[in-house]
Coordinates of C-alpha atoms and ligand atoms in Angstrom, one line a residue:
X1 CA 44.9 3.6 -76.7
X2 CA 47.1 5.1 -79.6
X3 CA 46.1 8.4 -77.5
X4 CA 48.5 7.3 -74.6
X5 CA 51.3 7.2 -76.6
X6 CA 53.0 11.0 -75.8
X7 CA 53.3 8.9 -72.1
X8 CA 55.3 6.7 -73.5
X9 CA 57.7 8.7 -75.4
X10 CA 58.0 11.3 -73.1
X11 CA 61.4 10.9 -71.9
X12 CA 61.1 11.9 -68.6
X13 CA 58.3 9.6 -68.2
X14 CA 60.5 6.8 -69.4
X15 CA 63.2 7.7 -67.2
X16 CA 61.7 8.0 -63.7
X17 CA 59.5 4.5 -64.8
X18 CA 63.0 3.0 -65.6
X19 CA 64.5 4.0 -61.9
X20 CA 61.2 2.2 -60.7
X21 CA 61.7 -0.8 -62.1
X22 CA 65.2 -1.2 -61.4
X23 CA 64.1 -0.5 -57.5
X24 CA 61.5 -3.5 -58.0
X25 CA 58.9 -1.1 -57.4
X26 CA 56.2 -0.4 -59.3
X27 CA 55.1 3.3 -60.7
X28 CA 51.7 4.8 -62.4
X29 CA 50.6 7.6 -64.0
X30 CA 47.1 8.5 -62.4
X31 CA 44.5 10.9 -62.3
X32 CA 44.1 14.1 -64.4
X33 CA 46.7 13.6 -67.1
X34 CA 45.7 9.8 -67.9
X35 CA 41.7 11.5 -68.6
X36 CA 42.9 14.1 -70.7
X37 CA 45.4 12.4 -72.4
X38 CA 42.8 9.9 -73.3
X39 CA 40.7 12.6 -74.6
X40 CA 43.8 13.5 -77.1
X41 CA 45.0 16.8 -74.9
X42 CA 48.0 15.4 -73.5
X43 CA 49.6 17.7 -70.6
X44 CA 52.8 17.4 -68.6
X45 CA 51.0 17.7 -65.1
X46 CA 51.6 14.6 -63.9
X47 CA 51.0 12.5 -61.1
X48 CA 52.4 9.4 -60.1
X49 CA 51.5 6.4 -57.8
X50 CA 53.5 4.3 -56.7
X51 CA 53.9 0.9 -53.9
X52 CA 57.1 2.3 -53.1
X53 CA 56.8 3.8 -49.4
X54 CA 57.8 7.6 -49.4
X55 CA 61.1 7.4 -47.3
X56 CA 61.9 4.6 -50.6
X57 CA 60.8 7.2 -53.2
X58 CA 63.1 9.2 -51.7
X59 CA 65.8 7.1 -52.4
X60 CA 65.1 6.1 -55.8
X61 CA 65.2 9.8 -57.1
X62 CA 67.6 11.8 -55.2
X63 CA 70.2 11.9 -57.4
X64 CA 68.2 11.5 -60.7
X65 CA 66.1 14.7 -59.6
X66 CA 67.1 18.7 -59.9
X67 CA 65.4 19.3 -56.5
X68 CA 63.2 18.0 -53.7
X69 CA 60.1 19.0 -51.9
X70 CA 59.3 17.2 -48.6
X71 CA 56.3 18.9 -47.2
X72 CA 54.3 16.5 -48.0
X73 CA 56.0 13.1 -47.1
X74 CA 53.7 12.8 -44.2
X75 CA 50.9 12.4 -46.5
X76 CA 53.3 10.5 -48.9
X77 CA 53.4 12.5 -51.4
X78 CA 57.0 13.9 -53.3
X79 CA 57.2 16.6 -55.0
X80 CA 60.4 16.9 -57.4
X81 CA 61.4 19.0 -60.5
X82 CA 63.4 17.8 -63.2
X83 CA 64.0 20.5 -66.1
X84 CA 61.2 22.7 -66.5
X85 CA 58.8 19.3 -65.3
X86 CA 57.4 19.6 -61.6
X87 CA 56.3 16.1 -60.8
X88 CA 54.6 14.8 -57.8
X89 CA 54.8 11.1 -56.9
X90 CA 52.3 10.0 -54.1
X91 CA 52.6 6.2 -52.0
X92 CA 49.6 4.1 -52.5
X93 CA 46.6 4.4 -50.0
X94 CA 44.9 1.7 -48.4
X95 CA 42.5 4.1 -46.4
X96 CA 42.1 7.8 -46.5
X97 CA 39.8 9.0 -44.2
X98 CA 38.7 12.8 -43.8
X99 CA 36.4 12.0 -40.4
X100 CA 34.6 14.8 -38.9
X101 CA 38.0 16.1 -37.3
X102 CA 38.8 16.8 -40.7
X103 CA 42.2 15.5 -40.1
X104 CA 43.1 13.0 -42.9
X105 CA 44.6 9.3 -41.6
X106 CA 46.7 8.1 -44.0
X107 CA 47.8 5.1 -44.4
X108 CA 50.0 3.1 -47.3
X109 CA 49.5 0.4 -49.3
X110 CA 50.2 -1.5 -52.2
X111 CA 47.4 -2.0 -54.6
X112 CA 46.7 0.3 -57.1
X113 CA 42.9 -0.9 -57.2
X114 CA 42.1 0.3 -53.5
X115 CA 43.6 3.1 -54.3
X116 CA 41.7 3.7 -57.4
X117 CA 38.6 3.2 -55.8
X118 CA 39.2 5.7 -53.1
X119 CA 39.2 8.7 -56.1
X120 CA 36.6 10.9 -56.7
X121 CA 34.9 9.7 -60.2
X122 CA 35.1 7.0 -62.5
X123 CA 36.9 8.9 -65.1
X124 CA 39.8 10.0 -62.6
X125 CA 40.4 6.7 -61.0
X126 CA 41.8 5.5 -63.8
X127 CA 46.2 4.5 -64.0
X128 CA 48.5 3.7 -66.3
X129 CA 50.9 1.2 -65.3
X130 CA 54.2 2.1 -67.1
X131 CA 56.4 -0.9 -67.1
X132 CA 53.8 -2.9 -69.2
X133 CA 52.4 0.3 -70.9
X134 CA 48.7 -0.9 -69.7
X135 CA 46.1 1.3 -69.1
X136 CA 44.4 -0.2 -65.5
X137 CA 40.6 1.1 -65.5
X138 CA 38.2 -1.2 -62.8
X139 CA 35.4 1.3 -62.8
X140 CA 34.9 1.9 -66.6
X141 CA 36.3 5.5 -66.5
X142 CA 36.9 5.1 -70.3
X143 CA 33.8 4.4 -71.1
X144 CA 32.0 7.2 -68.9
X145 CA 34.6 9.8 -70.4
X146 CA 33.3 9.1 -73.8
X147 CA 29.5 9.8 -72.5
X148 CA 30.8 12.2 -70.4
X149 CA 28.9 11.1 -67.0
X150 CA 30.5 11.7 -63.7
X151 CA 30.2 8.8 -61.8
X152 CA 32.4 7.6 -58.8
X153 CA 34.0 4.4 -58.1
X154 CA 32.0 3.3 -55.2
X155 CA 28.3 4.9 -53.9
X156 CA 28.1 8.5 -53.6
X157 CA 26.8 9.1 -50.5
X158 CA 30.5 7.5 -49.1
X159 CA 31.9 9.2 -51.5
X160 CA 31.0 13.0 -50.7
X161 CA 30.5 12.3 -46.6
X162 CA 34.2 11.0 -46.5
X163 CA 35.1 14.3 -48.4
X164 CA 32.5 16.9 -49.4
X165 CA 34.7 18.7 -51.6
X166 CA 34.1 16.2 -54.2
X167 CA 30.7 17.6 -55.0
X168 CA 32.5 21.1 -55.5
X169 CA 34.8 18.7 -58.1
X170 CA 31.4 16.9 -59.8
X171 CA 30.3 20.5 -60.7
X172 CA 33.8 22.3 -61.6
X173 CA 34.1 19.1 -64.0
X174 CA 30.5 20.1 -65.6
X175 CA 32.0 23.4 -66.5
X176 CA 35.3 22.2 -68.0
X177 CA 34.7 19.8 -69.2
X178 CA 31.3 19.9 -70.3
X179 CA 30.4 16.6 -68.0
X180 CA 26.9 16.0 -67.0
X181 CA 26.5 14.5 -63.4
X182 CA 24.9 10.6 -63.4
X183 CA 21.3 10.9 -61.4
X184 CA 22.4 9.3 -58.3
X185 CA 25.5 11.6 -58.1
X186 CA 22.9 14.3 -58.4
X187 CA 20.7 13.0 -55.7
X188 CA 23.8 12.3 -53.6
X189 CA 24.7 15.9 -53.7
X190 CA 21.0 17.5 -53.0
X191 CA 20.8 15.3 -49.8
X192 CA 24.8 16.2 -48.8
X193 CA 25.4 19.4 -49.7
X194 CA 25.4 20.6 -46.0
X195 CA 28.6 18.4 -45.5
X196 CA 30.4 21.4 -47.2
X197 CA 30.2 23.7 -44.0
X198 CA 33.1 21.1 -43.0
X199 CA 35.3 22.3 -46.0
X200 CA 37.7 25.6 -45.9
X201 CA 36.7 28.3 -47.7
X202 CA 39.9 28.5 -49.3
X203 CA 39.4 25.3 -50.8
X204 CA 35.6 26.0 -51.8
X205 CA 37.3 29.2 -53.5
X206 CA 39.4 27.6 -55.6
X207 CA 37.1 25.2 -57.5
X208 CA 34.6 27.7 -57.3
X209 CA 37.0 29.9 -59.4
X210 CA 37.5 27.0 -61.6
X211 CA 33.7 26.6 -61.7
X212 CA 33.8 30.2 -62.6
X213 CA 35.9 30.2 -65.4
X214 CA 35.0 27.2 -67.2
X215 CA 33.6 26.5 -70.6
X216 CA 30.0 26.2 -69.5
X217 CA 30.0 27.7 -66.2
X218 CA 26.2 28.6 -67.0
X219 CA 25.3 24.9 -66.3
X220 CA 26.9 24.3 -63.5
X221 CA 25.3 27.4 -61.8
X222 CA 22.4 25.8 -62.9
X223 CA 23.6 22.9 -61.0
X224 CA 24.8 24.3 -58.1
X225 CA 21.0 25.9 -57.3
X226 CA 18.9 23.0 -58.4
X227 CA 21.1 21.0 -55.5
X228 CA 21.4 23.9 -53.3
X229 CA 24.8 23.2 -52.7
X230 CA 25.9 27.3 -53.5
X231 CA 23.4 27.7 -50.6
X232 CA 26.6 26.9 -48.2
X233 CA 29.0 29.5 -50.1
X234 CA 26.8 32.0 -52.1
X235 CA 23.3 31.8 -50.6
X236 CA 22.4 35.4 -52.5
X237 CA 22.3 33.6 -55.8
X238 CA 18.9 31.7 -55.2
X239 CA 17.5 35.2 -54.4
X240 CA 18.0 36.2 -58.0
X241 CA 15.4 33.7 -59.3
X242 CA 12.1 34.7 -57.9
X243 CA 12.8 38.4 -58.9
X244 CA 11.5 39.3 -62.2
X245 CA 13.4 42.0 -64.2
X246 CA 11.2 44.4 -65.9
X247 CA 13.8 45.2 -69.0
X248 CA 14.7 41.7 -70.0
X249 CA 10.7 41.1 -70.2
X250 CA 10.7 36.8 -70.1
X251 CA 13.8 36.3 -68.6
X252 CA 14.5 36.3 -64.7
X253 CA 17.7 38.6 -63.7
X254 CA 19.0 35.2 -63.0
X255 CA 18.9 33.7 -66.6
X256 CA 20.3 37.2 -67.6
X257 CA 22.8 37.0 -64.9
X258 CA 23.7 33.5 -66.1
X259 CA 23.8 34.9 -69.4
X260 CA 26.3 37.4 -68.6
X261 CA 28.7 35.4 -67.0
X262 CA 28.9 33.2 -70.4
X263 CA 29.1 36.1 -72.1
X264 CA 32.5 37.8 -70.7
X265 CA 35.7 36.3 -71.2
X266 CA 36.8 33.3 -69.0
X267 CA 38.6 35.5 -66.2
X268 CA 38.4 35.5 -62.7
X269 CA 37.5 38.9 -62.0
X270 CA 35.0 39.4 -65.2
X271 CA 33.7 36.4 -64.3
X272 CA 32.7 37.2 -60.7
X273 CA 31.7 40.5 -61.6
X274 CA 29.4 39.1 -64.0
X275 CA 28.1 37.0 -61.4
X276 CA 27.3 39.6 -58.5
X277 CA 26.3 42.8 -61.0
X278 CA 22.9 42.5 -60.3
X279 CA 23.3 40.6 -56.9
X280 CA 21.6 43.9 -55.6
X281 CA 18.7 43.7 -57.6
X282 CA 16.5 41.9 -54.9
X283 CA 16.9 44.3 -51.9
X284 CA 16.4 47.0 -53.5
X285 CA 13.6 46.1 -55.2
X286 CA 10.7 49.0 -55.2
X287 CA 7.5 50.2 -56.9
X288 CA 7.3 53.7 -58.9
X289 CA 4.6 55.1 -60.3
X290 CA 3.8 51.1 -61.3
X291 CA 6.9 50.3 -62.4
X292 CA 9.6 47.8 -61.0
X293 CA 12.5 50.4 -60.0
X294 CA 16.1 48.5 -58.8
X295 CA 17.7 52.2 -57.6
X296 CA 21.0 52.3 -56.4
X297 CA 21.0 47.9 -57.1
X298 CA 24.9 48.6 -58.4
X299 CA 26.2 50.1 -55.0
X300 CA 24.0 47.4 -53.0
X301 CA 25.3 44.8 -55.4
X302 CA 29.1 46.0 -54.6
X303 CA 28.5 45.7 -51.1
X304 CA 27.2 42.1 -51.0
X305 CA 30.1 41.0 -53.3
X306 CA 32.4 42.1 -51.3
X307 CA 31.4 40.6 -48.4
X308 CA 30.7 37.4 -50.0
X309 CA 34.2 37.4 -51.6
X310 CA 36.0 38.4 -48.5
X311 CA 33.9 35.3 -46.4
X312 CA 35.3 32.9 -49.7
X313 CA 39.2 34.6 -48.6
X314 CA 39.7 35.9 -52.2
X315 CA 42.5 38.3 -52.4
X316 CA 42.0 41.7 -51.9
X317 CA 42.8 42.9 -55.3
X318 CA 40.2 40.7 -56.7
X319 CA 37.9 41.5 -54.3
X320 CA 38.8 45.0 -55.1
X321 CA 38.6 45.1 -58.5
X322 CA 35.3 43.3 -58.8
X323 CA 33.4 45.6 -56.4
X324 CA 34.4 48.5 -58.5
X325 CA 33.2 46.7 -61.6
X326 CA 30.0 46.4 -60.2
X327 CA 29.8 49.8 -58.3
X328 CA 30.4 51.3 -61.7
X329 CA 28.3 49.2 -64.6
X330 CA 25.6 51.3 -64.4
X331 CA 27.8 54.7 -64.5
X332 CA 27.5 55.0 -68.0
X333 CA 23.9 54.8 -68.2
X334 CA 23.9 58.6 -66.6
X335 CA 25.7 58.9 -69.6
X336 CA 22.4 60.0 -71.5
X337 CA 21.7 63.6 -70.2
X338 CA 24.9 64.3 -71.5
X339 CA 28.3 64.6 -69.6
X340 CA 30.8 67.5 -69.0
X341 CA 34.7 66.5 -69.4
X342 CA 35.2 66.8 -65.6
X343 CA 32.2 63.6 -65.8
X344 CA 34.4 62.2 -68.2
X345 CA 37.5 62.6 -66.3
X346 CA 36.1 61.3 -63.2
X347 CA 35.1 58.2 -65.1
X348 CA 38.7 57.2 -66.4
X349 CA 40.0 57.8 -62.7
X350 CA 37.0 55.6 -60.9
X351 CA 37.7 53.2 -63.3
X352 CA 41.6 53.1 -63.7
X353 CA 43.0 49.8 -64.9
X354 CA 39.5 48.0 -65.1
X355 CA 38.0 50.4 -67.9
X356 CA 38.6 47.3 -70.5
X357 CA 36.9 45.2 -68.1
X358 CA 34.2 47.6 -67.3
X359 CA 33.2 47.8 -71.2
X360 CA 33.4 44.2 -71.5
X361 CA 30.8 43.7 -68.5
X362 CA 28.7 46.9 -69.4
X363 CA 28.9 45.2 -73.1
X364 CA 27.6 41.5 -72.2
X365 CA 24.9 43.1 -69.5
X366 CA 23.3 44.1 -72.9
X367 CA 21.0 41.2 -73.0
X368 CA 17.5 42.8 -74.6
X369 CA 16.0 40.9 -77.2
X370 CA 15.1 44.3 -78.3
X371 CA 17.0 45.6 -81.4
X372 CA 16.6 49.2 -80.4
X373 CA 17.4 48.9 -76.9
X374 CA 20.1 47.0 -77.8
X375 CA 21.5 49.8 -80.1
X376 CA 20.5 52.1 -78.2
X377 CA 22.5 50.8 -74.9
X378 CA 25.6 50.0 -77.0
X379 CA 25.7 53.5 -78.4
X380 CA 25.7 55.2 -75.3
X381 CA 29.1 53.1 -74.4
X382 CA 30.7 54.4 -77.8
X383 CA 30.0 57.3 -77.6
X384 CA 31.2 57.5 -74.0
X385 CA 34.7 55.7 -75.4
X386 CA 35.3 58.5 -78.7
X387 CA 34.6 61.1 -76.2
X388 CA 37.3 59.2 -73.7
X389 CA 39.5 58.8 -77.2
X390 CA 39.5 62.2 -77.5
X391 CA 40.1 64.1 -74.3
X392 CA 43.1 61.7 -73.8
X393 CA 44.1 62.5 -77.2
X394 CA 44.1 66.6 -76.0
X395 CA 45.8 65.9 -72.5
X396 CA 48.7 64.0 -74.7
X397 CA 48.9 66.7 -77.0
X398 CA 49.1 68.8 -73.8
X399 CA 51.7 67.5 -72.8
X400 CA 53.9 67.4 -75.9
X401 CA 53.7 71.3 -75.7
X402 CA 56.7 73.1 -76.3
X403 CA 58.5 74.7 -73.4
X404 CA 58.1 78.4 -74.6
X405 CA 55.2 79.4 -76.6
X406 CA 55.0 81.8 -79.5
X407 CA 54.6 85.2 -77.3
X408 CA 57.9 83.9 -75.5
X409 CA 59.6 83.5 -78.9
X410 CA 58.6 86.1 -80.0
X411 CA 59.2 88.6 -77.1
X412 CA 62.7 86.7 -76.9
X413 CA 63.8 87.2 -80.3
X414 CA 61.8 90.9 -81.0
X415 CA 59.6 89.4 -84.1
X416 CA 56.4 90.0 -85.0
X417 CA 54.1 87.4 -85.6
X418 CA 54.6 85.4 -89.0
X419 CA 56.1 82.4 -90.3
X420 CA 59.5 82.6 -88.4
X421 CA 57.9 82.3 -85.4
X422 CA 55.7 79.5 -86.3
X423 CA 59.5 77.6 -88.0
X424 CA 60.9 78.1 -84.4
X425 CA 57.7 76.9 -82.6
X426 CA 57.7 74.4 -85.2
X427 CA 61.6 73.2 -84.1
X428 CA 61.1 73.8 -80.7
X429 CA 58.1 71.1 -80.3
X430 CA 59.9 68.5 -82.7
X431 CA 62.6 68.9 -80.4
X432 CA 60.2 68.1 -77.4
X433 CA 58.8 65.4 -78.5
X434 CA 62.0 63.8 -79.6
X435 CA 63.0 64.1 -76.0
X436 CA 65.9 66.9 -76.7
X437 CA 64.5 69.7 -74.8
X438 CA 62.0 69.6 -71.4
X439 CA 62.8 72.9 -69.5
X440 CA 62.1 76.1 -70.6
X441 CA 65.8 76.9 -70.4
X442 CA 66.8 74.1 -72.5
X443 CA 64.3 75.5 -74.8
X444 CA 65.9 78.5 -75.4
X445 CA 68.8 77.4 -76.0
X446 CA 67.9 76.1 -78.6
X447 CA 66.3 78.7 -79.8
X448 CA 69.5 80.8 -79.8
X449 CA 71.1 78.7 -81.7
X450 CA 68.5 78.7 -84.5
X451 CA 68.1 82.6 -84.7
X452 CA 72.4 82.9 -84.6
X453 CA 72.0 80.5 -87.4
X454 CA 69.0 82.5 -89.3
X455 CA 70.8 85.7 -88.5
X456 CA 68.4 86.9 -86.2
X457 CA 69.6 88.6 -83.0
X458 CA 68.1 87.6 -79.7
X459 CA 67.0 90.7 -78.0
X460 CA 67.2 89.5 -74.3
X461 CA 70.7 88.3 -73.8
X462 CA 70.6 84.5 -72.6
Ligands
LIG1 P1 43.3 19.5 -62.4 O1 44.8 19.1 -62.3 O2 42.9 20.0 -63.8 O3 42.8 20.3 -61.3 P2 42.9 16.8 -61.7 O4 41.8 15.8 -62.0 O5 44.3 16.4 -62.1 O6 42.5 18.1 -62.4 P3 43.9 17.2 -59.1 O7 43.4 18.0 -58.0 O8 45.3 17.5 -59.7 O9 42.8 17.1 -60.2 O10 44.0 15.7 -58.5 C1 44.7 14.6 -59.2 C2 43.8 13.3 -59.0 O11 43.7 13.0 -57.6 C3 42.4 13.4 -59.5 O12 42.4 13.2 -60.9 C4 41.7 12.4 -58.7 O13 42.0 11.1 -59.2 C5 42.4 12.5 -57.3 N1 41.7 13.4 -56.4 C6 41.9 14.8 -56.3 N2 41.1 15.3 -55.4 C7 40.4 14.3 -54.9 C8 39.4 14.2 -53.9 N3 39.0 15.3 -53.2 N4 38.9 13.0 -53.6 C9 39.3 11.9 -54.3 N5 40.2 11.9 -55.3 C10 40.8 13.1 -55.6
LIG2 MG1 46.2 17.5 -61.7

């Protein structure tokens, strides 16, 4: 309990629960914040219940709040700011019902426990009731948070038919927040996965993306294919296990797949890149000479991602970004024979802003339990990044090149070659790359001022 306590300091907290009780009405913190607060990771995204009926919250905090958001209020849900706090404060249920229309019925009530038990799992139907600083937990959320099993209030099989998004939840919790599921919730979601076709794809994106960049998103892959509920958003990924993957001798492409995704940084685009680099691999499958051969499996790969991403409505620049990613993670494998500057050159401008990203995915693809390969692989990516080090290096110093070169100063001033020349040179590119000169004009007349200064006489009049 001594967790809760940042609630009960938090002044704004105590504020808005004082306007409450001087209404007569009562107020509760719910949902995300009261888990992870008891967990000791205390966040300021708060939501609030309350028995208050919206056109009443209204009342209580319209001149206590900065500003107002009504959008909601059909639903009964508020949305104010106050400082740099946005706060949402939602009317009790008595019955939410997401029928196959897929239009919710709400309708409000006063009792926190309904409304408790119409949440998605034990460890988020839990409230804190603020006027007696109690926390109110009927289904044992506490207890399950501490073994970390998701289970919901009442059966699953109500649960996810009255809103199938909630197995999306179950397995976004798995990956951050290293949950496991309970068997039946398991069960429950192998026999409803199809109820997902009645979801958006927007909102099957977005925990999918949160699925994606969790802690242990490996698992909860895992998860999703052993239900067969990524069969109604990603069906490619079950593809991936029956195909065996010459390189990575024990390992299917999708344990290395899995592996990858782990193995890049939690961010969207890395992440799904990771995900769909070998997505290819199956259809383009062939035989040579005896050996397994995935040929052209990047550019295949690309083209299934970005259909895929495009069904799930991600933005174009994501869905950009990580179709180039996977077009070009095999580029630098060509890398071997040996490449030209132009090959070079080509590389830095097919890979633009992603090249960080592109070394960080060509980097964690290096899965071989084989030392050699392993070195082998990673040295063809340095290598590739000195030689990118260094022609960028020359195109700078390119650029930094003085205005006029020596057979200009020299033909301007009537010297032969020797040290003044290489002091004016000398001046002329300090005074370049301080910014003083650009044109070739400018240049010299700078120049003339140096040689009137060193005595010298300009042969060509400027
Ligand atoms: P986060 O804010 O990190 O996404 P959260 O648990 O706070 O996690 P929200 O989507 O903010 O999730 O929802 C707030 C609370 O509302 C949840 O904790 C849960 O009690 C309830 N809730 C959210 N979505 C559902 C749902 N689909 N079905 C039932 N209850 C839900
Ligand atoms: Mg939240």
């Amino acid at each position: 309990m001594e967790n809760l306590v940042p609630i009960f300091k938090h002044p704004i907290v105590l504020q808005l629960s004082h306007l409450f009780e001087k209404a007569g009405r009562k107020l509760y913190l719910v949902g995300g914040t009261v888990r992870d607060t008891l967990l000791g990771e205390f966040h300021e995204d708060m939501d609030f219940a309350t028995d208050a009926k919206p056109d009443d919250i209204v009342a209580i905090v319209k001149s206590w709040a900065d500003n107002l958001w009504l959008v909601g209020i059909r639903f009964g849900t508020v949305g104010l700011s106050k400082g740099h706090l946005k706060i949402e404060i939602t009317t009790l249920r008595s019955e939410v019902y997401i029928g196959k229309t897929r239009h919710p019925e709400v309708t409000f009530g006063t009792d926190i426990y309904y409304d408790l038990s119409r949440r998605d799992f034990t460890i988020n139907a839990m409230a804190i009731e603020l006027s007696q600083e109690r926390l109110i937990d009927p289904f044992n959320g506490q207890n399950d948070l501490i073994k970390r099993v998701l289970k919901t209030p009442m059966g699953p099989e109500q649960s996810f038919t009255d809103d199938p998004l909630r197995m999306m939840r179950a397995v976004r919790f798995v990956s951050t927040m290293g949950m496991h599921l309970s068997p039946e919730v398991e069960e429950a979601i192998s026999i409803y996965k199809g109820e997902l076709a009645r979801i958006s794809a927007e909102r099957i994106r977005d925990e999918f993306s949160k699925i994606l960049t969790g802690r242990k998103p490996a698992k909860a892959l895992h998860l999703l294919l052993s239900t067969s509920l990524s069969g109604g958003f990603v069906p490619e990924l079950s593809k991936l296990k029956i195909t065996q993957d010459p390189e990575y001798h024990h390992k299917d492409i999708l344990e290395h797949t899995f592996t990858v995704v782990e193995r890049v940084e939690p961010d969207l685009v890395l992440r799904l890149a990771a995900l769909f680099h070998d997505i290819g691999k199956p259809e383009t499958k062939g035989i040579v000479e005896g050996k397994v051969t995935f040929y052209n499996h990047d550019a295949a790969g690309a083209s299934i991602a970005r259909k895929r991403l495009r069904a799930l409505r991600y933005p174009r620049v994501i869905v950009d970004d990580v179709t180039n990613l996977i077009y070009l993670h095999m580029r630098v494998y060509t890398y071997r024979m040996g490449w030209t500057d132009k090959a070079v050159r080509r590389y830095i401008r097919d890979a633009g802003g992603l090249r960080d990203k592109l070394s960080a995915l060509i980097r964690a693809d290096c899965t071989t339990k084989n030392p050699r390969k392993m070195r082998a692989s990673l040295q063809v990516l340095d290598d590739l990044e000195e030689r990118i080090v260094r022609l960028e290096e020359a195109e700078e110093t390119a650029k930094i090149r003085s205005p006029i070169d020596g057979h200009e100063v020299m033909q301007y001033l009537g010297l032969a070659p020797g040290p003044l020349v290489g002091e004016a040179l000398h001046l002329l590119l300090d005074a370049k790359l301080e910014g003083e000169i650009s044109t070739k004009e400018e240049a010299y007349t700078l120049l003339n001022k140096w040689a009137i200064k060193k005595g010298i006489k300009p042969l060509i009049e400027n």
